[in-house]
Amino acid sequence: MKKALTNDYANERIEKTLLEPGWFILDDRQLGLYKKLYQIICVDNKYWYSTYSGIYSDDLVAFIALLQFMSQFENAEALRNENYDILPEHFNTFACQALQERYAVVGNKLPIEFVQNAGDDFFLNQRGAKVFYDESRQPLLPITKGKNVYKVLSIGFGNTGTPMVTIENGRETVCYKLPFEYSEWAMTVVGCVNMGEKLVPGEVLFSLENGKYYADIL
């Protein structure tokens, strides 16, 4: 698909590049495969494709747009009822709209919220939890073997890059350090928030199985 949509820059002109009509000449089996891919990628794993579209950018966004476009048609006969020569133009408009929406999301920035100085050795974060300037004094989130469910209010990082999580514990909020193994997961969640995907506040299942840490947003 990337090759089909890559413009020929050898002529030193920028021209609109469309998919060939053959992309839309499908039978029911082929159209069904598009719909299954759409279900797997966009519905069952919506956060996966949202996250990775930020990494692979336009190519994946265009691919997702193609899956969404094809899924609009009930069956192959509905495709045949359209003008195959016009469908590339319709998809181009559909994909451009998807890219425009994606650029708007990526352009979002995390809001700046000032913390409250509460003492010489700590401050209160936006959720009212105590955060020590000396990260060694910050408690570590209790994660025992098996499943541990916490109500997570926010996720962030300390001044040395340590992943941290603010938990609602009864009527109080507590900021905990996370094990280093959660660094990539925390970065992914923060990245999603920056792109408009708010994954928290919400319940998160932290698991420790066979020495490996896992996190699932419920």
Coordinates of C-alpha atoms in Angstrom, one line a residue:
M1 CA 0.0 0.0 0.0
K2 CA 2.8 2.4 0.8
K3 CA 4.4 1.7 -2.6
A4 CA 1.0 2.3 -4.3
L5 CA 0.6 5.6 -2.6
T6 CA 4.1 6.9 -3.0
N7 CA 4.3 9.7 -5.5
D8 CA 6.8 9.6 -8.4
Y9 CA 9.1 12.4 -7.5
A10 CA 11.4 11.8 -10.4
N11 CA 9.4 14.2 -12.5
E12 CA 9.9 16.8 -9.8
R13 CA 6.2 17.5 -9.6
I14 CA 3.9 16.9 -6.6
E15 CA 0.8 15.1 -7.9
K16 CA -2.2 13.5 -6.2
T17 CA -1.6 9.7 -6.0
L18 CA -4.6 7.4 -5.8
L19 CA -4.9 3.7 -5.4
E20 CA -5.7 1.8 -8.6
P21 CA -9.4 0.8 -9.0
G22 CA -8.3 -2.9 -8.7
W23 CA -7.9 -2.4 -5.0
F24 CA -11.6 -2.1 -4.7
I25 CA -12.6 -5.0 -7.0
L26 CA -13.2 -7.6 -4.3
D27 CA -15.3 -10.7 -3.7
D28 CA -17.1 -11.4 -0.4
R29 CA -14.2 -13.5 1.0
Q30 CA -11.7 -10.7 0.3
L31 CA -14.0 -8.0 1.8
G32 CA -14.5 -10.3 4.8
L33 CA -10.8 -10.3 5.4
Y34 CA -10.7 -6.5 5.5
K35 CA -13.5 -6.6 8.0
K36 CA -11.8 -9.1 10.2
L37 CA -8.6 -7.1 10.2
Y38 CA -10.6 -4.0 11.1
Q39 CA -12.2 -5.9 14.0
I40 CA -8.9 -7.2 15.3
I41 CA -6.9 -4.0 15.0
C42 CA -9.3 -1.2 15.5
V43 CA -11.9 -2.7 17.8
D44 CA -10.4 -5.4 19.9
N45 CA -7.0 -3.7 20.1
K46 CA -7.8 0.0 19.8
Y47 CA -5.1 1.2 22.1
W48 CA -2.5 -0.9 20.3
Y49 CA -3.1 0.8 16.9
S50 CA -3.5 4.2 18.5
T51 CA -0.1 3.9 20.2
Y52 CA 1.8 2.6 17.2
S53 CA 0.2 5.0 14.7
G54 CA 2.2 7.6 16.6
I55 CA 5.4 5.7 15.8
Y56 CA 4.7 4.6 12.2
S57 CA 2.8 7.7 11.4
D58 CA 1.1 8.2 8.0
D59 CA 1.5 4.7 6.6
L60 CA -0.4 3.0 9.5
V61 CA -3.0 5.8 9.6
A62 CA -3.7 5.3 5.9
F63 CA -3.9 1.5 6.4
I64 CA -6.4 1.9 9.2
A65 CA -8.4 4.3 7.0
L66 CA -8.5 1.6 4.3
L67 CA -9.8 -1.0 6.8
Q68 CA -12.4 1.5 8.0
F69 CA -13.4 2.4 4.4
M70 CA -13.8 -1.2 3.3
S71 CA -15.8 -2.0 6.4
Q72 CA -18.5 0.5 5.4
F73 CA -19.7 -1.9 2.7
E74 CA -22.0 -4.6 3.7
N75 CA -20.9 -7.0 0.9
A76 CA -19.1 -7.2 -2.4
E77 CA -22.3 -6.4 -4.3
A78 CA -22.4 -3.1 -2.5
L79 CA -18.9 -2.4 -3.8
R80 CA -19.9 -3.4 -7.3
N81 CA -22.8 -1.0 -7.2
E82 CA -20.3 1.9 -6.9
N83 CA -18.2 3.2 -9.7
Y84 CA -14.8 1.5 -9.5
D85 CA -13.2 4.5 -11.1
I86 CA -14.7 6.9 -8.4
L87 CA -13.9 4.7 -5.4
P88 CA -10.2 5.7 -5.4
E89 CA -11.2 9.4 -5.1
H90 CA -13.7 8.6 -2.3
F91 CA -11.0 6.7 -0.4
N92 CA -8.5 9.5 -0.9
T93 CA -10.9 11.9 0.7
F94 CA -11.6 9.5 3.5
A95 CA -7.9 9.0 4.1
C96 CA -7.1 12.7 4.0
Q97 CA -9.7 13.3 6.6
A98 CA -8.2 10.6 8.8
L99 CA -4.8 12.1 8.5
Q100 CA -6.1 15.5 9.3
E101 CA -7.7 14.2 12.5
R102 CA -4.5 12.4 13.4
Y103 CA -2.4 15.5 13.0
A104 CA -4.8 17.4 15.3
V105 CA -4.5 14.7 17.9
V106 CA -0.7 14.5 17.7
G107 CA -0.5 18.3 18.0
N108 CA -2.1 18.1 21.4
K109 CA 0.2 18.9 24.3
L110 CA 0.0 17.8 27.9
P111 CA -1.4 20.6 30.0
I112 CA 1.0 22.3 32.4
E113 CA -0.3 22.2 35.9
F114 CA 1.8 23.8 38.7
V115 CA 2.5 21.7 41.8
Q116 CA 1.9 22.9 45.3
N117 CA 5.0 23.4 47.6
A118 CA 4.1 21.8 50.9
G119 CA 7.4 21.4 52.6
D120 CA 11.2 21.5 52.4
D121 CA 11.5 17.8 51.3
F122 CA 8.3 17.1 49.3
F123 CA 5.5 18.7 47.2
L124 CA 2.0 17.7 46.4
N125 CA 1.2 16.6 42.8
Q126 CA -1.9 17.5 40.9
R127 CA -3.8 14.7 42.6
G128 CA -2.8 15.9 46.1
A129 CA -0.3 13.1 46.7
K130 CA 3.0 13.6 48.5
V131 CA 6.0 13.4 46.2
F132 CA 9.5 13.5 47.8
Y133 CA 12.3 15.4 46.1
D134 CA 14.5 12.5 47.2
E135 CA 13.0 9.6 45.2
S136 CA 14.5 7.0 47.5
R137 CA 11.9 8.1 50.1
Q138 CA 9.0 7.4 47.8
P139 CA 7.2 4.2 48.6
L140 CA 7.2 1.3 46.1
L141 CA 3.8 0.2 44.8
P142 CA 3.0 -3.2 46.5
I143 CA 2.8 -5.8 43.8
T144 CA 2.5 -9.3 45.1
K145 CA 2.5 -12.5 43.1
G146 CA -0.8 -12.8 41.2
K147 CA -3.2 -10.0 40.5
N148 CA -3.3 -6.6 42.2
V149 CA -6.0 -4.1 41.2
Y150 CA -5.5 -0.4 42.0
K151 CA -7.5 2.7 41.1
V152 CA -4.9 4.7 39.2
L153 CA -5.4 8.5 39.0
S154 CA -2.3 9.5 37.1
I155 CA 1.0 8.2 35.8
G156 CA 4.2 10.1 35.4
F157 CA 7.9 10.1 36.0
G158 CA 10.3 11.3 38.7
N159 CA 13.2 13.7 38.2
T160 CA 15.5 10.7 37.4
G161 CA 13.0 9.0 35.0
T162 CA 11.6 6.7 37.6
P163 CA 8.0 5.7 36.6
M164 CA 5.4 6.7 39.2
V165 CA 1.8 6.2 39.7
T166 CA -0.8 8.0 41.9
I167 CA -3.3 5.7 43.5
E168 CA -6.6 6.4 45.2
N169 CA -6.5 4.7 48.6
G170 CA -9.8 5.3 50.4
R171 CA -10.1 9.0 51.0
E172 CA -6.4 9.7 50.4
T173 CA -4.1 9.7 47.4
V174 CA -0.7 8.1 47.5
C175 CA 2.1 8.4 44.9
Y176 CA 4.2 5.3 44.5
K177 CA 7.3 4.4 42.5
L178 CA 6.8 1.6 40.0
P179 CA 9.4 -1.1 39.4
F180 CA 11.8 -0.2 36.6
E181 CA 10.2 -2.9 34.4
Y182 CA 7.1 -0.7 34.0
S183 CA 9.1 2.2 32.4
E184 CA 8.1 1.4 28.9
W185 CA 4.5 0.8 29.8
A186 CA 4.3 4.1 31.7
M187 CA 5.9 5.9 28.7
T188 CA 3.2 4.4 26.4
V189 CA 0.4 5.5 28.6
V190 CA 1.8 9.1 28.9
G191 CA 2.3 9.1 25.1
C192 CA -1.3 8.1 24.6
V193 CA -2.5 10.9 26.8
N194 CA -0.4 13.3 24.8
M195 CA -2.1 12.1 21.7
G196 CA -5.6 12.5 23.1
E197 CA -6.2 8.9 24.4
K198 CA -7.0 9.2 28.1
L199 CA -6.4 5.8 29.6
V200 CA -6.5 6.9 33.2
P201 CA -8.1 7.6 35.8
G202 CA -9.3 4.0 35.9
E203 CA -8.6 0.6 37.4
V204 CA -5.4 -1.1 36.5
L205 CA -4.5 -4.7 37.1
F206 CA -0.8 -5.1 38.0
S207 CA 0.4 -8.7 37.9
L208 CA 3.6 -10.5 38.8
E209 CA 3.9 -13.8 37.1
N210 CA 7.0 -16.0 36.9
G211 CA 9.2 -13.0 37.8
K212 CA 7.6 -10.8 35.0
Y213 CA 5.6 -7.7 35.5
Y214 CA 2.4 -7.0 33.6
A215 CA -0.2 -4.2 33.6
D216 CA -3.8 -4.3 32.1
I217 CA -6.1 -1.2 32.1
L218 CA -9.5 -2.5 33.0

